[in-house]
Protein backbone atom coordinates (compact mmCIF):
# COMPACT_ATOMS: atom_id res chain seq x y z
CA UNK A 1 0.00 0.00 0.00
CA UNK A 2 1.73 3.20 -1.12
CA UNK A 3 1.73 5.92 1.56
CA UNK A 4 -0.23 9.05 0.61
CA UNK A 5 1.81 12.14 -0.14
CA UNK A 6 0.51 13.76 3.03
CA UNK A 7 2.16 11.09 5.15
CA UNK A 8 -1.22 10.25 6.66
CA UNK A 9 -3.28 7.13 6.06
CA UNK A 10 -6.23 5.81 8.05
CA UNK A 11 -7.52 2.30 8.66
CA UNK A 12 -11.19 3.04 9.38
CA UNK A 13 -12.33 -0.35 10.68
CA UNK A 14 -10.71 -2.56 13.28
CA UNK A 15 -11.63 -4.19 16.60
CA UNK A 16 -9.79 -4.81 19.87
CA UNK A 17 -10.81 -7.29 22.54
CA UNK A 18 -9.47 -10.00 24.78
CA UNK A 19 -10.80 -13.20 26.20
CA UNK A 20 -12.46 -12.86 29.58
CA UNK A 21 -14.34 -9.65 28.86
CA UNK A 22 -18.06 -9.62 29.65
CA UNK A 23 -19.94 -10.69 26.53
CA UNK A 24 -23.36 -9.63 25.31
CA UNK A 25 -26.12 -12.11 26.12
CA UNK A 26 -27.24 -12.09 22.48
CA UNK A 27 -24.30 -12.47 20.11
CA UNK A 28 -23.35 -14.21 16.88
CA UNK A 29 -19.74 -14.91 17.80
CA UNK A 30 -17.59 -15.66 20.83
CA UNK A 31 -13.89 -14.87 20.29
CA UNK A 32 -11.32 -17.54 21.07
CA UNK A 33 -8.29 -15.25 20.86
CA UNK A 34 -7.07 -11.80 21.85
CA UNK A 35 -6.79 -8.78 19.55
CA UNK A 36 -4.81 -6.29 21.58
CA UNK A 37 -4.36 -2.55 21.04
CA UNK A 38 -0.58 -3.01 21.06
CA UNK A 39 -0.81 -5.59 18.29
CA UNK A 40 -3.05 -3.32 16.25
CA UNK A 41 -0.78 -0.30 16.62
CA UNK A 42 2.17 -2.45 15.54
CA UNK A 43 0.26 -3.44 12.41
CA UNK A 44 -0.44 0.20 11.62
CA UNK A 45 3.27 0.93 12.00
CA UNK A 46 4.30 -2.02 9.85
CA UNK A 47 2.00 -0.93 7.00
CA UNK A 48 2.70 2.78 7.05
CA UNK A 49 -0.67 3.81 8.48
CA UNK A 50 -0.75 6.87 10.70
CA UNK A 51 -4.23 6.47 12.24
CA UNK A 52 -6.85 3.85 13.04
CA UNK A 53 -10.53 3.65 13.94
CA UNK A 54 -11.71 1.12 16.49
CA UNK A 55 -15.28 -0.14 16.13
CA UNK A 56 -17.01 -1.69 19.11
CA UNK A 57 -17.47 -5.42 18.36
CA UNK A 58 -21.05 -6.64 18.54
CA UNK A 59 -20.22 -9.43 21.00
CA UNK A 60 -19.25 -6.86 23.64
CA UNK A 61 -22.63 -5.13 23.43
CA UNK A 62 -22.79 -1.62 24.89
CA UNK A 63 -19.86 -2.04 27.29
CA UNK A 64 -17.38 0.11 25.39
CA UNK A 65 -14.85 0.26 28.25
CA UNK A 66 -12.15 -1.90 26.66
CA UNK A 67 -12.24 0.12 23.45
CA UNK A 68 -12.17 3.36 25.44
CA UNK A 69 -9.05 2.24 27.29
CA UNK A 70 -7.36 1.72 23.93
CA UNK A 71 -8.48 5.14 22.67
CA UNK A 72 -7.22 6.91 25.77
CA UNK A 73 -3.84 5.18 25.43
CA UNK A 74 -3.32 6.56 21.90
CA UNK A 75 -5.43 9.73 21.74
CA UNK A 76 -3.71 11.32 18.76
CA UNK A 77 -3.80 8.17 16.71
CA UNK A 78 -7.09 6.39 17.34
CA UNK A 79 -10.78 7.21 17.15
CA UNK A 80 -13.73 5.04 18.15
CA UNK A 81 -17.23 4.08 17.08
CA UNK A 82 -19.35 3.00 20.05
CA UNK A 83 -22.47 0.91 20.53
CA UNK A 84 -24.95 2.58 22.86
CA UNK A 85 -28.46 2.18 24.18
CA UNK A 86 -30.91 4.67 22.65
CA UNK A 87 -31.64 6.09 26.11
CA UNK A 88 -28.01 6.87 26.94
CA UNK A 89 -27.63 10.01 29.05
CA UNK A 90 -26.15 13.16 27.47
CA UNK A 91 -23.32 13.14 30.02
CA UNK A 92 -22.40 9.60 28.99
CA UNK A 93 -22.26 10.64 25.34
CA UNK A 94 -20.03 13.57 26.27
CA UNK A 95 -17.75 11.20 28.17
CA UNK A 96 -17.48 9.00 25.09
CA UNK A 97 -16.63 12.02 22.99
CA UNK A 98 -13.96 13.03 25.49
CA UNK A 99 -12.33 9.62 25.07
CA UNK A 100 -12.18 9.85 21.27
CA UNK A 101 -15.51 8.38 20.12
CA UNK A 102 -16.82 10.04 16.95
CA UNK A 103 -19.82 7.89 16.06
CA UNK A 104 -22.27 5.16 17.03
CA UNK A 105 -22.80 1.84 15.32
CA UNK A 106 -26.03 0.06 14.52
CA UNK A 107 -25.01 -3.53 13.85
CA UNK A 108 -28.31 -5.00 12.66
CA UNK A 109 -27.13 -8.32 11.27
CA UNK A 110 -29.80 -10.75 12.43
CA UNK A 111 -31.65 -8.02 14.32
CA UNK A 112 -34.74 -5.95 13.52
CA UNK A 113 -34.38 -2.36 12.37
CA UNK A 114 -35.30 -0.02 15.25
CA UNK A 115 -38.16 2.43 14.89
CA UNK A 116 -36.14 5.60 14.45
CA UNK A 117 -39.30 7.68 14.62
CA UNK A 118 -39.68 7.01 18.34
CA UNK A 119 -38.85 9.99 20.58
CA UNK A 120 -36.03 8.07 22.27
CA UNK A 121 -34.28 7.51 18.95
CA UNK A 122 -34.99 10.99 17.65
CA UNK A 123 -33.39 12.45 20.77
CA UNK A 124 -30.32 10.23 20.44
CA UNK A 125 -29.85 11.05 16.75
CA UNK A 126 -30.16 14.77 17.46
CA UNK A 127 -27.47 14.48 20.13
CA UNK A 128 -25.24 12.47 17.80
CA UNK A 129 -25.60 15.22 15.18
CA UNK A 130 -24.86 17.93 17.73
CA UNK A 131 -21.58 16.19 18.59
CA UNK A 132 -20.60 16.09 14.92
CA UNK A 133 -20.69 12.29 14.97
CA UNK A 134 -21.88 9.84 12.34
CA UNK A 135 -24.06 6.73 12.50
CA UNK A 136 -22.47 3.56 11.15
CA UNK A 137 -24.80 0.84 9.88
CA UNK A 138 -24.09 -2.83 9.27
CA UNK A 139 -26.79 -4.96 7.67
CA UNK A 140 -27.49 -6.75 4.38
CA UNK A 141 -27.92 -4.48 1.38
CA UNK A 142 -31.50 -5.65 0.94
CA UNK A 143 -32.35 -3.97 4.26
CA UNK A 144 -30.64 -0.64 3.62
CA UNK A 145 -33.96 0.88 2.44
CA UNK A 146 -35.36 0.08 5.90
CA UNK A 147 -32.79 2.15 7.80
CA UNK A 148 -31.28 4.85 5.58
CA UNK A 149 -34.42 6.97 5.02
CA UNK A 150 -34.94 7.43 8.77
CA UNK A 151 -31.31 8.35 9.37
CA UNK A 152 -31.22 10.77 6.45
CA UNK A 153 -34.51 12.34 7.52
CA UNK A 154 -32.89 12.97 10.91
CA UNK A 155 -30.02 14.76 9.10
CA UNK A 156 -27.46 12.16 10.20
CA UNK A 157 -24.18 11.52 8.52
CA UNK A 158 -24.25 7.81 7.71
CA UNK A 159 -21.36 5.37 7.19
CA UNK A 160 -22.25 2.07 5.54
CA UNK A 161 -20.07 -0.90 6.41
CA UNK A 162 -18.37 -3.44 4.17
CA UNK A 163 -19.46 -2.31 0.68
CA UNK A 164 -23.07 -2.26 1.91
CA UNK A 165 -23.10 -6.06 2.26
CA UNK A 166 -24.48 -6.99 -1.20
CA UNK A 167 -25.87 -10.47 -1.69
CA UNK A 168 -22.93 -12.69 -2.80
CA UNK A 169 -25.00 -14.28 -5.55
CA UNK A 170 -26.06 -10.94 -7.03
CA UNK A 171 -23.03 -8.76 -6.40
CA UNK A 172 -23.37 -5.26 -7.86
CA UNK A 173 -26.72 -6.28 -9.37
CA UNK A 174 -28.22 -6.65 -5.89
CA UNK A 175 -31.16 -4.20 -5.76
CA UNK A 176 -30.00 -3.20 -2.27
CA UNK A 177 -26.55 -2.30 -3.62
CA UNK A 178 -28.17 -0.37 -6.45
CA UNK A 179 -30.22 1.49 -3.83
CA UNK A 180 -27.00 2.31 -1.97
CA UNK A 181 -25.50 3.77 -5.15
CA UNK A 182 -28.50 6.08 -5.49
CA UNK A 183 -28.03 7.42 -1.96
CA UNK A 184 -24.87 9.20 -3.08
CA UNK A 185 -27.06 12.11 -4.15
CA UNK A 186 -27.95 12.74 -0.49
CA UNK A 187 -24.42 13.96 0.21
CA UNK A 188 -24.70 12.44 3.69
CA UNK A 189 -23.62 8.81 3.08
CA UNK A 190 -20.10 7.34 3.14
CA UNK A 191 -19.15 3.73 2.38
CA UNK A 192 -16.34 1.60 3.77
CA UNK A 193 -14.34 -0.52 1.34
CA UNK A 194 -13.67 -3.32 3.79
CA UNK A 195 -14.08 -7.01 4.55
CA UNK A 196 -14.77 -8.32 1.03
CA UNK A 197 -14.76 -11.86 2.44
CA UNK A 198 -18.02 -11.05 4.19
CA UNK A 199 -19.60 -10.58 0.76
CA UNK A 200 -17.76 -12.87 -1.65
CA UNK A 201 -15.73 -16.06 -1.71
CA UNK A 202 -12.06 -15.58 -0.90
CA UNK A 203 -10.96 -16.13 -4.49
CA UNK A 204 -13.28 -13.34 -5.65
CA UNK A 205 -12.25 -10.70 -3.08
CA UNK A 206 -9.99 -8.81 -5.49
CA UNK A 207 -12.16 -8.99 -8.61
CA UNK A 208 -15.59 -8.61 -7.01
CA UNK A 209 -14.31 -5.97 -4.62
CA UNK A 210 -12.89 -4.06 -7.56
CA UNK A 211 -16.16 -4.23 -9.46
CA UNK A 212 -18.09 -2.92 -6.45
CA UNK A 213 -15.45 -0.25 -5.77
CA UNK A 214 -15.63 1.05 -9.32
CA UNK A 215 -19.42 1.39 -9.09
CA UNK A 216 -19.07 3.18 -5.76
CA UNK A 217 -16.40 5.50 -7.15
CA UNK A 218 -18.69 6.42 -10.03
CA UNK A 219 -21.57 7.20 -7.66
CA UNK A 220 -19.83 8.64 -4.60
CA UNK A 221 -16.37 9.68 -5.83
CA UNK A 222 -13.36 9.00 -3.63
CA UNK A 223 -14.40 11.84 -1.30
CA UNK A 224 -17.01 9.66 0.37
CA UNK A 225 -15.28 6.28 0.33
CA UNK A 226 -12.88 4.91 2.95
CA UNK A 227 -10.78 1.79 3.45
CA UNK A 228 -10.79 -0.49 6.48
CA UNK A 229 -8.81 -3.61 7.29
CA UNK A 230 -11.54 -5.22 9.44
CA UNK A 231 -8.71 -6.56 11.62
CA UNK A 232 -8.66 -9.10 13.24
CA UNK A 233 -11.14 -10.42 10.65
CA UNK A 234 -13.42 -12.04 13.25
CA UNK A 235 -14.84 -15.35 12.07
CA UNK A 236 -12.75 -15.03 8.89
CA UNK A 237 -9.15 -15.21 10.08
CA UNK A 238 -8.59 -18.18 7.79
CA UNK A 239 -9.50 -15.99 4.79
CA UNK A 240 -7.71 -12.73 5.47
CA UNK A 241 -4.70 -11.00 6.97
CA UNK A 242 -3.58 -7.43 7.35
CA UNK A 243 -1.26 -7.64 4.32
CA UNK A 244 -4.05 -9.07 2.15
CA UNK A 245 -6.40 -6.29 3.25
CA UNK A 246 -3.93 -3.63 2.10
CA UNK A 247 -3.25 -5.50 -1.16
CA UNK A 248 -6.95 -5.62 -1.95
CA UNK A 249 -7.16 -1.84 -1.87
CA UNK A 250 -4.37 -1.66 -4.43
CA UNK A 251 -6.32 -4.12 -6.59
CA UNK A 252 -9.54 -2.13 -6.25
CA UNK A 253 -8.26 1.39 -7.01
CA UNK A 254 -5.61 2.06 -9.66
CA UNK A 255 -5.37 5.84 -9.41
CA UNK A 256 -2.89 7.01 -6.73
CA UNK A 257 -4.80 10.26 -6.17
CA UNK A 258 -8.05 8.38 -5.54
CA UNK A 259 -6.25 6.05 -3.12
CA UNK A 260 -4.82 9.06 -1.30
CA UNK A 261 -8.27 10.59 -0.86
CA UNK A 262 -9.76 7.29 0.33
CA UNK A 263 -6.90 6.65 2.74
CA UNK A 264 -6.30 10.16 4.04
CA UNK A 265 -8.44 13.14 3.09
CA UNK A 266 -11.86 11.61 3.62
CA UNK A 267 -11.31 9.67 6.87
CA UNK A 268 -9.12 12.34 8.48
CA UNK A 269 -12.05 14.75 8.22
CA UNK A 270 -14.94 12.40 8.96
CA UNK A 271 -13.28 10.84 12.01
CA UNK A 272 -12.12 14.22 13.33
CA UNK A 273 -8.38 13.62 13.23
CA UNK A 274 -7.58 17.18 12.13
CA UNK A 275 -4.95 18.80 14.25
CA UNK A 276 -3.88 15.53 15.90
CA UNK A 277 -0.48 13.97 15.43
CA UNK A 278 0.16 10.33 16.31
mmCIF file of C-alpha atoms in Angstrom:
data_model
loop_
_atom_site.group_PDB
_atom_site.id
_atom_site.type_symbol
_atom_site.label_atom_id
_atom_site.label_comp_id
_atom_site.label_asym_id
_atom_site.label_seq_id
_atom_site.Cartn_x
_atom_site.Cartn_y
_atom_site.Cartn_z
ATOM 1 C CA UNK A 1 0.000 0.000 0.000
ATOM 2 C CA UNK A 2 1.732 3.201 -1.115
ATOM 3 C CA UNK A 3 1.733 5.920 1.556
ATOM 4 C CA UNK A 4 -0.228 9.048 0.605
ATOM 5 C CA UNK A 5 1.809 12.143 -0.139
ATOM 6 C CA UNK A 6 0.508 13.760 3.034
ATOM 7 C CA UNK A 7 2.164 11.087 5.150
ATOM 8 C CA UNK A 8 -1.225 10.246 6.660
ATOM 9 C CA UNK A 9 -3.281 7.133 6.059
ATOM 10 C CA UNK A 10 -6.226 5.807 8.051
ATOM 11 C CA UNK A 11 -7.522 2.302 8.662
ATOM 12 C CA UNK A 12 -11.188 3.044 9.377
ATOM 13 C CA UNK A 13 -12.329 -0.348 10.680
ATOM 14 C CA UNK A 14 -10.708 -2.565 13.282
ATOM 15 C CA UNK A 15 -11.626 -4.188 16.601
ATOM 16 C CA UNK A 16 -9.790 -4.808 19.870
ATOM 17 C CA UNK A 17 -10.809 -7.287 22.535
ATOM 18 C CA UNK A 18 -9.473 -10.000 24.784
ATOM 19 C CA UNK A 19 -10.804 -13.203 26.204
ATOM 20 C CA UNK A 20 -12.456 -12.863 29.576
ATOM 21 C CA UNK A 21 -14.339 -9.652 28.862
ATOM 22 C CA UNK A 22 -18.056 -9.625 29.653
ATOM 23 C CA UNK A 23 -19.944 -10.689 26.535
ATOM 24 C CA UNK A 24 -23.359 -9.631 25.311
ATOM 25 C CA UNK A 25 -26.118 -12.112 26.118
ATOM 26 C CA UNK A 26 -27.242 -12.086 22.481
ATOM 27 C CA UNK A 27 -24.299 -12.475 20.112
ATOM 28 C CA UNK A 28 -23.349 -14.205 16.883
ATOM 29 C CA UNK A 29 -19.742 -14.907 17.799
ATOM 30 C CA UNK A 30 -17.588 -15.662 20.827
ATOM 31 C CA UNK A 31 -13.885 -14.873 20.285
ATOM 32 C CA UNK A 32 -11.323 -17.543 21.072
ATOM 33 C CA UNK A 33 -8.288 -15.254 20.859
ATOM 34 C CA UNK A 34 -7.070 -11.799 21.854
ATOM 35 C CA UNK A 35 -6.790 -8.785 19.547
ATOM 36 C CA UNK A 36 -4.806 -6.293 21.582
ATOM 37 C CA UNK A 37 -4.358 -2.554 21.045
ATOM 38 C CA UNK A 38 -0.580 -3.008 21.057
ATOM 39 C CA UNK A 39 -0.812 -5.592 18.295
ATOM 40 C CA UNK A 40 -3.049 -3.318 16.246
ATOM 41 C CA UNK A 41 -0.779 -0.300 16.620
ATOM 42 C CA UNK A 42 2.166 -2.454 15.545
ATOM 43 C CA UNK A 43 0.257 -3.441 12.407
ATOM 44 C CA UNK A 44 -0.438 0.197 11.616
ATOM 45 C CA UNK A 45 3.270 0.927 11.996
ATOM 46 C CA UNK A 46 4.304 -2.017 9.851
ATOM 47 C CA UNK A 47 1.999 -0.930 7.005
ATOM 48 C CA UNK A 48 2.704 2.784 7.053
ATOM 49 C CA UNK A 49 -0.665 3.811 8.476
ATOM 50 C CA UNK A 50 -0.754 6.867 10.700
ATOM 51 C CA UNK A 51 -4.231 6.475 12.244
ATOM 52 C CA UNK A 52 -6.854 3.853 13.040
ATOM 53 C CA UNK A 53 -10.535 3.654 13.935
ATOM 54 C CA UNK A 54 -11.711 1.117 16.491
ATOM 55 C CA UNK A 55 -15.275 -0.135 16.129
ATOM 56 C CA UNK A 56 -17.015 -1.693 19.114
ATOM 57 C CA UNK A 57 -17.467 -5.416 18.357
ATOM 58 C CA UNK A 58 -21.048 -6.636 18.542
ATOM 59 C CA UNK A 59 -20.222 -9.432 21.002
ATOM 60 C CA UNK A 60 -19.252 -6.858 23.643
ATOM 61 C CA UNK A 61 -22.626 -5.125 23.433
ATOM 62 C CA UNK A 62 -22.789 -1.616 24.890
ATOM 63 C CA UNK A 63 -19.860 -2.037 27.291
ATOM 64 C CA UNK A 64 -17.380 0.115 25.387
ATOM 65 C CA UNK A 65 -14.855 0.259 28.254
ATOM 66 C CA UNK A 66 -12.152 -1.902 26.664
ATOM 67 C CA UNK A 67 -12.239 0.119 23.448
ATOM 68 C CA UNK A 68 -12.173 3.359 25.445
ATOM 69 C CA UNK A 69 -9.055 2.236 27.287
ATOM 70 C CA UNK A 70 -7.363 1.719 23.931
ATOM 71 C CA UNK A 71 -8.476 5.141 22.674
ATOM 72 C CA UNK A 72 -7.217 6.911 25.773
ATOM 73 C CA UNK A 73 -3.840 5.177 25.435
ATOM 74 C CA UNK A 74 -3.322 6.557 21.899
ATOM 75 C CA UNK A 75 -5.433 9.730 21.745
ATOM 76 C CA UNK A 76 -3.713 11.318 18.756
ATOM 77 C CA UNK A 77 -3.798 8.169 16.713
ATOM 78 C CA UNK A 78 -7.092 6.394 17.336
ATOM 79 C CA UNK A 79 -10.776 7.211 17.150
ATOM 80 C CA UNK A 80 -13.727 5.045 18.150
ATOM 81 C CA UNK A 81 -17.230 4.077 17.085
ATOM 82 C CA UNK A 82 -19.345 2.997 20.045
ATOM 83 C CA UNK A 83 -22.467 0.905 20.530
ATOM 84 C CA UNK A 84 -24.949 2.582 22.864
ATOM 85 C CA UNK A 85 -28.462 2.182 24.180
ATOM 86 C CA UNK A 86 -30.906 4.673 22.654
ATOM 87 C CA UNK A 87 -31.641 6.091 26.115
ATOM 88 C CA UNK A 88 -28.013 6.868 26.938
ATOM 89 C CA UNK A 89 -27.627 10.011 29.049
ATOM 90 C CA UNK A 90 -26.146 13.162 27.474
ATOM 91 C CA UNK A 91 -23.319 13.141 30.018
ATOM 92 C CA UNK A 92 -22.396 9.604 28.989
ATOM 93 C CA UNK A 93 -22.257 10.642 25.336
ATOM 94 C CA UNK A 94 -20.034 13.566 26.270
ATOM 95 C CA UNK A 95 -17.749 11.197 28.169
ATOM 96 C CA UNK A 96 -17.478 8.996 25.090
ATOM 97 C CA UNK A 97 -16.625 12.023 22.987
ATOM 98 C CA UNK A 98 -13.958 13.029 25.494
ATOM 99 C CA UNK A 99 -12.331 9.625 25.072
ATOM 100 C CA UNK A 100 -12.182 9.850 21.272
ATOM 101 C CA UNK A 101 -15.506 8.381 20.124
ATOM 102 C CA UNK A 102 -16.823 10.036 16.955
ATOM 103 C CA UNK A 103 -19.823 7.886 16.061
ATOM 104 C CA UNK A 104 -22.270 5.161 17.025
ATOM 105 C CA UNK A 105 -22.796 1.838 15.317
ATOM 106 C CA UNK A 106 -26.035 0.057 14.524
ATOM 107 C CA UNK A 107 -25.010 -3.528 13.849
ATOM 108 C CA UNK A 108 -28.307 -5.001 12.660
ATOM 109 C CA UNK A 109 -27.131 -8.319 11.271
ATOM 110 C CA UNK A 110 -29.804 -10.753 12.425
ATOM 111 C CA UNK A 111 -31.648 -8.025 14.324
ATOM 112 C CA UNK A 112 -34.743 -5.947 13.523
ATOM 113 C CA UNK A 113 -34.377 -2.357 12.369
ATOM 114 C CA UNK A 114 -35.296 -0.017 15.251
ATOM 115 C CA UNK A 115 -38.160 2.432 14.886
ATOM 116 C CA UNK A 116 -36.140 5.603 14.449
ATOM 117 C CA UNK A 117 -39.303 7.679 14.624
ATOM 118 C CA UNK A 118 -39.685 7.012 18.339
ATOM 119 C CA UNK A 119 -38.848 9.990 20.583
ATOM 120 C CA UNK A 120 -36.025 8.070 22.272
ATOM 121 C CA UNK A 121 -34.277 7.510 18.949
ATOM 122 C CA UNK A 122 -34.986 10.993 17.645
ATOM 123 C CA UNK A 123 -33.394 12.447 20.768
ATOM 124 C CA UNK A 124 -30.324 10.234 20.439
ATOM 125 C CA UNK A 125 -29.848 11.045 16.752
ATOM 126 C CA UNK A 126 -30.164 14.770 17.456
ATOM 127 C CA UNK A 127 -27.473 14.479 20.135
ATOM 128 C CA UNK A 128 -25.241 12.468 17.797
ATOM 129 C CA UNK A 129 -25.599 15.216 15.178
ATOM 130 C CA UNK A 130 -24.862 17.926 17.728
ATOM 131 C CA UNK A 131 -21.579 16.195 18.587
ATOM 132 C CA UNK A 132 -20.596 16.090 14.915
ATOM 133 C CA UNK A 133 -20.687 12.293 14.974
ATOM 134 C CA UNK A 134 -21.880 9.838 12.344
ATOM 135 C CA UNK A 135 -24.065 6.726 12.497
ATOM 136 C CA UNK A 136 -22.469 3.556 11.154
ATOM 137 C CA UNK A 137 -24.797 0.840 9.882
ATOM 138 C CA UNK A 138 -24.088 -2.829 9.275
ATOM 139 C CA UNK A 139 -26.788 -4.962 7.674
ATOM 140 C CA UNK A 140 -27.487 -6.752 4.378
ATOM 141 C CA UNK A 141 -27.917 -4.478 1.376
ATOM 142 C CA UNK A 142 -31.498 -5.654 0.940
ATOM 143 C CA UNK A 143 -32.349 -3.970 4.260
ATOM 144 C CA UNK A 144 -30.643 -0.644 3.621
ATOM 145 C CA UNK A 145 -33.957 0.884 2.444
ATOM 146 C CA UNK A 146 -35.359 0.081 5.896
ATOM 147 C CA UNK A 147 -32.788 2.147 7.802
ATOM 148 C CA UNK A 148 -31.276 4.851 5.581
ATOM 149 C CA UNK A 149 -34.417 6.970 5.015
ATOM 150 C CA UNK A 150 -34.940 7.432 8.766
ATOM 151 C CA UNK A 151 -31.311 8.353 9.368
ATOM 152 C CA UNK A 152 -31.222 10.771 6.446
ATOM 153 C CA UNK A 153 -34.510 12.338 7.517
ATOM 154 C CA UNK A 154 -32.887 12.970 10.909
ATOM 155 C CA UNK A 155 -30.022 14.762 9.099
ATOM 156 C CA UNK A 156 -27.464 12.165 10.203
ATOM 157 C CA UNK A 157 -24.178 11.524 8.522
ATOM 158 C CA UNK A 158 -24.249 7.805 7.706
ATOM 159 C CA UNK A 159 -21.361 5.375 7.192
ATOM 160 C CA UNK A 160 -22.248 2.069 5.538
ATOM 161 C CA UNK A 161 -20.066 -0.902 6.412
ATOM 162 C CA UNK A 162 -18.375 -3.442 4.165
ATOM 163 C CA UNK A 163 -19.464 -2.306 0.684
ATOM 164 C CA UNK A 164 -23.069 -2.256 1.911
ATOM 165 C CA UNK A 165 -23.101 -6.055 2.260
ATOM 166 C CA UNK A 166 -24.476 -6.989 -1.200
ATOM 167 C CA UNK A 167 -25.868 -10.474 -1.693
ATOM 168 C CA UNK A 168 -22.935 -12.688 -2.797
ATOM 169 C CA UNK A 169 -25.002 -14.281 -5.550
ATOM 170 C CA UNK A 170 -26.057 -10.937 -7.027
ATOM 171 C CA UNK A 171 -23.031 -8.755 -6.405
ATOM 172 C CA UNK A 172 -23.366 -5.258 -7.856
ATOM 173 C CA UNK A 173 -26.716 -6.276 -9.373
ATOM 174 C CA UNK A 174 -28.216 -6.650 -5.892
ATOM 175 C CA UNK A 175 -31.160 -4.199 -5.755
ATOM 176 C CA UNK A 176 -30.001 -3.201 -2.267
ATOM 177 C CA UNK A 177 -26.551 -2.296 -3.617
ATOM 178 C CA UNK A 178 -28.172 -0.372 -6.448
ATOM 179 C CA UNK A 179 -30.216 1.487 -3.825
ATOM 180 C CA UNK A 180 -26.997 2.309 -1.972
ATOM 181 C CA UNK A 181 -25.502 3.775 -5.147
ATOM 182 C CA UNK A 182 -28.505 6.083 -5.487
ATOM 183 C CA UNK A 183 -28.034 7.421 -1.958
ATOM 184 C CA UNK A 184 -24.869 9.195 -3.078
ATOM 185 C CA UNK A 185 -27.055 12.112 -4.145
ATOM 186 C CA UNK A 186 -27.946 12.744 -0.490
ATOM 187 C CA UNK A 187 -24.422 13.959 0.211
ATOM 188 C CA UNK A 188 -24.705 12.436 3.685
ATOM 189 C CA UNK A 189 -23.621 8.815 3.081
ATOM 190 C CA UNK A 190 -20.101 7.344 3.143
ATOM 191 C CA UNK A 191 -19.146 3.727 2.378
ATOM 192 C CA UNK A 192 -16.337 1.598 3.771
ATOM 193 C CA UNK A 193 -14.344 -0.525 1.340
ATOM 194 C CA UNK A 194 -13.667 -3.318 3.794
ATOM 195 C CA UNK A 195 -14.085 -7.014 4.550
ATOM 196 C CA UNK A 196 -14.765 -8.318 1.025
ATOM 197 C CA UNK A 197 -14.757 -11.856 2.438
ATOM 198 C CA UNK A 198 -18.021 -11.046 4.195
ATOM 199 C CA UNK A 199 -19.601 -10.584 0.764
ATOM 200 C CA UNK A 200 -17.762 -12.872 -1.647
ATOM 201 C CA UNK A 201 -15.732 -16.064 -1.705
ATOM 202 C CA UNK A 202 -12.063 -15.580 -0.905
ATOM 203 C CA UNK A 203 -10.958 -16.134 -4.495
ATOM 204 C CA UNK A 204 -13.278 -13.337 -5.645
ATOM 205 C CA UNK A 205 -12.249 -10.696 -3.082
ATOM 206 C CA UNK A 206 -9.986 -8.814 -5.487
ATOM 207 C CA UNK A 207 -12.159 -8.986 -8.606
ATOM 208 C CA UNK A 208 -15.591 -8.614 -7.007
ATOM 209 C CA UNK A 209 -14.313 -5.973 -4.619
ATOM 210 C CA UNK A 210 -12.889 -4.057 -7.562
ATOM 211 C CA UNK A 211 -16.164 -4.226 -9.456
ATOM 212 C CA UNK A 212 -18.088 -2.916 -6.452
ATOM 213 C CA UNK A 213 -15.453 -0.247 -5.771
ATOM 214 C CA UNK A 214 -15.634 1.047 -9.318
ATOM 215 C CA UNK A 215 -19.420 1.386 -9.088
ATOM 216 C CA UNK A 216 -19.073 3.175 -5.764
ATOM 217 C CA UNK A 217 -16.404 5.502 -7.145
ATOM 218 C CA UNK A 218 -18.685 6.425 -10.030
ATOM 219 C CA UNK A 219 -21.566 7.204 -7.658
ATOM 220 C CA UNK A 220 -19.826 8.644 -4.604
ATOM 221 C CA UNK A 221 -16.369 9.681 -5.825
ATOM 222 C CA UNK A 222 -13.357 9.004 -3.628
ATOM 223 C CA UNK A 223 -14.400 11.842 -1.303
ATOM 224 C CA UNK A 224 -17.006 9.659 0.370
ATOM 225 C CA UNK A 225 -15.277 6.282 0.331
ATOM 226 C CA UNK A 226 -12.879 4.908 2.953
ATOM 227 C CA UNK A 227 -10.781 1.792 3.451
ATOM 228 C CA UNK A 228 -10.795 -0.488 6.480
ATOM 229 C CA UNK A 229 -8.809 -3.613 7.294
ATOM 230 C CA UNK A 230 -11.544 -5.220 9.441
ATOM 231 C CA UNK A 231 -8.712 -6.564 11.622
ATOM 232 C CA UNK A 232 -8.656 -9.101 13.239
ATOM 233 C CA UNK A 233 -11.143 -10.418 10.653
ATOM 234 C CA UNK A 234 -13.417 -12.037 13.248
ATOM 235 C CA UNK A 235 -14.842 -15.352 12.073
ATOM 236 C CA UNK A 236 -12.749 -15.032 8.890
ATOM 237 C CA UNK A 237 -9.147 -15.206 10.082
ATOM 238 C CA UNK A 238 -8.588 -18.178 7.790
ATOM 239 C CA UNK A 239 -9.498 -15.994 4.794
ATOM 240 C CA UNK A 240 -7.714 -12.727 5.466
ATOM 241 C CA UNK A 241 -4.696 -11.005 6.968
ATOM 242 C CA UNK A 242 -3.582 -7.427 7.354
ATOM 243 C CA UNK A 243 -1.261 -7.643 4.322
ATOM 244 C CA UNK A 244 -4.046 -9.069 2.153
ATOM 245 C CA UNK A 245 -6.404 -6.285 3.252
ATOM 246 C CA UNK A 246 -3.927 -3.635 2.096
ATOM 247 C CA UNK A 247 -3.248 -5.495 -1.158
ATOM 248 C CA UNK A 248 -6.947 -5.622 -1.953
ATOM 249 C CA UNK A 249 -7.164 -1.844 -1.870
ATOM 250 C CA UNK A 250 -4.368 -1.656 -4.431
ATOM 251 C CA UNK A 251 -6.321 -4.122 -6.587
ATOM 252 C CA UNK A 252 -9.544 -2.132 -6.250
ATOM 253 C CA UNK A 253 -8.263 1.387 -7.011
ATOM 254 C CA UNK A 254 -5.610 2.063 -9.656
ATOM 255 C CA UNK A 255 -5.370 5.837 -9.408
ATOM 256 C CA UNK A 256 -2.894 7.007 -6.725
ATOM 257 C CA UNK A 257 -4.798 10.256 -6.166
ATOM 258 C CA UNK A 258 -8.051 8.378 -5.536
ATOM 259 C CA UNK A 259 -6.251 6.052 -3.117
ATOM 260 C CA UNK A 260 -4.816 9.061 -1.296
ATOM 261 C CA UNK A 261 -8.265 10.592 -0.860
ATOM 262 C CA UNK A 262 -9.764 7.285 0.327
ATOM 263 C CA UNK A 263 -6.904 6.651 2.744
ATOM 264 C CA UNK A 264 -6.297 10.163 4.035
ATOM 265 C CA UNK A 265 -8.439 13.141 3.086
ATOM 266 C CA UNK A 266 -11.863 11.605 3.620
ATOM 267 C CA UNK A 267 -11.307 9.672 6.871
ATOM 268 C CA UNK A 268 -9.123 12.342 8.478
ATOM 269 C CA UNK A 269 -12.045 14.747 8.215
ATOM 270 C CA UNK A 270 -14.944 12.398 8.959
ATOM 271 C CA UNK A 271 -13.285 10.841 12.005
ATOM 272 C CA UNK A 272 -12.121 14.215 13.334
ATOM 273 C CA UNK A 273 -8.379 13.623 13.234
ATOM 274 C CA UNK A 274 -7.580 17.184 12.125
ATOM 275 C CA UNK A 275 -4.949 18.800 14.250
ATOM 276 C CA UNK A 276 -3.883 15.529 15.900
ATOM 277 C CA UNK A 277 -0.482 13.966 15.431
ATOM 278 C CA UNK A 278 0.158 10.331 16.310
#
